[in-house]
Amino acid sequence: MTLAILGGPKTKSTPFGKGQRFDLAEANELIEALQQNTLFYHYGKKVKQFLNDFNELYNVKYSVATTSGTASIHVALGAAGVSVGDEVITSPITDQGTLIGILYQNAIPVFADLDPHTYNMDPGSIESCITPRTKAILVVHLAGNPADMDEIMKIARTHNLKVIEDCAQSYLTQYKGRYAGTIGDYGCFSTNDFKHISTGDGGIVTVNSADEQDYLTTHAFADKNFKRFGDTVQKDLHYLAPNYRMSELQGAVGVAQLKKLPWICGQRHKYGDRITEGISGLDGVLPHKVADGNESTYWFYMMRIDETRLTCTRQQFSEALAAEGVPNSAGYIPEVIYMQPIFQKRQAYLGSHFPFDLTGITYERGRCPNAEEILKTAIRISVNEFYSEQDIEEMIEAIRKVALYYKKA
Ligand SMILES: *Cc1c(COP(=O)(O)O)cnc(C)c1O
């Protein structure tokens, strides 16, 4: 059939399903928060309730609330003891929020390459990045899809490294039956407005060790290192920590949002897997791979285009798909993280090369070839819990139509 971009009929002509993320449940929680006459997390009940509910959902003992996903990661790094001149191994395809805490601790990011189809960190590459300075592995579970945690934990134990999981895009993501964020030493979540659930901004850190002291250290690191437990506050400060306290307003919205999370993740899981099923076996289209035994909750769906098997470029595929009525973007972030000026100029702080000059590290193109190739060949489409099953079937039909049209004879 003629492509819509060439004047043919459009595959998707009806609007995508939409829904209301916030309703009276959030409003009622907010009213209760205000009626407390305090919005301070330590005096009020909403942040505490939010964390209790989160712990119950995830079956973890300890978690700490923060102001953002970025803050959660910084707190985990601080609690893990990451400090000046340490190296932290992480992913080159992620949000900037993964890097910020590393650099604020004056630690040095080292980028491991990715699996070409799950887009998650490759354990072999992680191992090759380890030096005597390596302190932690900051695993990013990209787009709701879990990384290879068994292998990563094995490497971490062998080399005595901390493992921090960046789950900002991966709520209720399952790795071999366990939730991402409960396997490493810390799990970091974001409740910014673009994630599975929103409190406007906010975040959570799970503390997975059985050691209560680790929880207390983490809790304090999100609150200026004030040790605020029960009726006592201890302000005996031995090292620097930021103020990333969540307010009762965010906690209140979070209580209501958490109740919706299982449904949201269930919808996304079902829709993403259906897309994979619907486009598998197409020439020139590589689906978003989820390893056997795992469950993705698809923050987005990202397939790859193999231009050697098609008569079009990735860009033409993306434009043809958009013309069929399926909005999409070519790639995710424009370039791997280390191509940003921060790394190319080695300038985390204006007028300084610190901490990069501690080791003389440089960040050359070609360092993570799979990651670079992923961004050159990927097409990202959104998956949303409010889409209808018909929306998903029409998306599949549109991808199939474009791929078959451009199939090499
Ligand atoms: C969103 C995101 C963050 C940062 O979260 P904020 O709440 O925006 O600070 C960190 N890592 C990943 C992978 C993200 O998607």
PDB file of C-alpha atoms and ligand atoms in Angstrom, residues 67-73 93-100 140-143 166-169 188-195 201-203 299 332, ligand 1:
ATOM      1  CA  THR A  67      13.570  16.213  45.792  1.00  0.00           C
ATOM      2  CA  SER A  68      14.355  14.497  42.460  1.00  0.00           C
ATOM      3  CA  GLY A  69      15.804  11.465  40.728  1.00  0.00           C
ATOM      4  CA  THR A  70      19.047  13.395  40.391  1.00  0.00           C
ATOM      5  CA  ALA A  71      18.992  14.019  44.146  1.00  0.00           C
ATOM      6  CA  SER A  72      18.279  10.336  44.837  1.00  0.00           C
ATOM      7  CA  ILE A  73      21.343   9.299  42.866  1.00  0.00           C
ATOM      8  CA  ILE A  93      22.846   6.602  27.256  1.00  0.00           C
ATOM      9  CA  THR A  94      20.909   8.131  30.108  1.00  0.00           C
ATOM     10  CA  ASP A  95      19.546  11.347  31.530  1.00  0.00           C
ATOM     11  CA  GLN A  96      22.002  13.989  32.710  1.00  0.00           C
ATOM     12  CA  GLY A  97      20.658  13.339  36.224  1.00  0.00           C
ATOM     13  CA  THR A  98      22.708  10.141  36.358  1.00  0.00           C
ATOM     14  CA  LEU A  99      25.940  12.148  36.061  1.00  0.00           C
ATOM     15  CA  ILE A 100      25.262  15.169  38.244  1.00  0.00           C
ATOM     16  CA  VAL A 140      20.884   2.542  34.527  1.00  0.00           C
ATOM     17  CA  HIS A 141      17.830   0.410  33.804  1.00  0.00           C
ATOM     18  CA  LEU A 142      16.907   2.185  30.582  1.00  0.00           C
ATOM     19  CA  ALA A 143      13.302   2.686  29.516  1.00  0.00           C
ATOM     20  CA  ASP A 166      19.122   4.201  38.525  1.00  0.00           C
ATOM     21  CA  CYS A 167      15.452   3.184  38.243  1.00  0.00           C
ATOM     22  CA  ALA A 168      14.142   6.617  37.232  1.00  0.00           C
ATOM     23  CA  GLN A 169      12.680   5.048  34.071  1.00  0.00           C
ATOM     24  CA  CYS A 188      17.036   5.450  42.903  1.00  0.00           C
ATOM     25  CA  PHE A 189      13.660   6.597  41.612  1.00  0.00           C
ATOM     26  CA  SER A 190      12.331   9.854  40.182  1.00  0.00           C
ATOM     27  CA  THR A 191       8.836  11.271  40.482  1.00  0.00           C
ATOM     28  CA  ASN A 192       9.421  14.140  38.060  1.00  0.00           C
ATOM     29  CA  ASP A 193       6.484  14.967  35.832  1.00  0.00           C
ATOM     30  CA  PHE A 194       7.607  12.764  32.936  1.00  0.00           C
ATOM     31  CA  LYS A 195       8.013   9.493  34.798  1.00  0.00           C
ATOM     32  CA  ASP A 201       9.333  16.700  41.213  1.00  0.00           C
ATOM     33  CA  GLY A 202      10.666  14.264  43.768  1.00  0.00           C
ATOM     34  CA  GLY A 203      12.539  11.033  44.278  1.00  0.00           C
ATOM     35  CA  TRP A 299       8.979   4.139  29.820  1.00  0.00           C
ATOM     36  CA  TYR A 332      16.847   9.296  22.151  1.00  0.00           C
TER      37      TYR A 332
HETATM   38  C1  LIG B   1      14.615  11.319  34.854  1.00  0.00           C
HETATM   39  C2  LIG B   1      15.901  10.614  35.046  1.00  0.00           C
HETATM   40  C3  LIG B   1      16.828  11.007  36.032  1.00  0.00           C
HETATM   41  C4  LIG B   1      16.695  12.270  36.816  1.00  0.00           C
HETATM   42  O1  LIG B   1      15.491  12.434  37.467  1.00  0.00           O
HETATM   43  P1  LIG B   1      15.029  13.932  37.866  1.00  0.00           P
HETATM   44  O2  LIG B   1      13.879  13.692  38.784  1.00  0.00           O
HETATM   45  O3  LIG B   1      14.650  14.614  36.604  1.00  0.00           O
HETATM   46  O4  LIG B   1      16.177  14.580  38.534  1.00  0.00           O
HETATM   47  C5  LIG B   1      17.945  10.235  36.228  1.00  0.00           C
HETATM   48  N1  LIG B   1      18.178   9.145  35.499  1.00  0.00           N
HETATM   49  C6  LIG B   1      17.343   8.738  34.532  1.00  0.00           C
HETATM   50  C7  LIG B   1      17.665   7.503  33.767  1.00  0.00           C
HETATM   51  C8  LIG B   1      16.187   9.472  34.257  1.00  0.00           C
HETATM   52  O5  LIG B   1      15.371   9.088  33.273  1.00  0.00           O
END
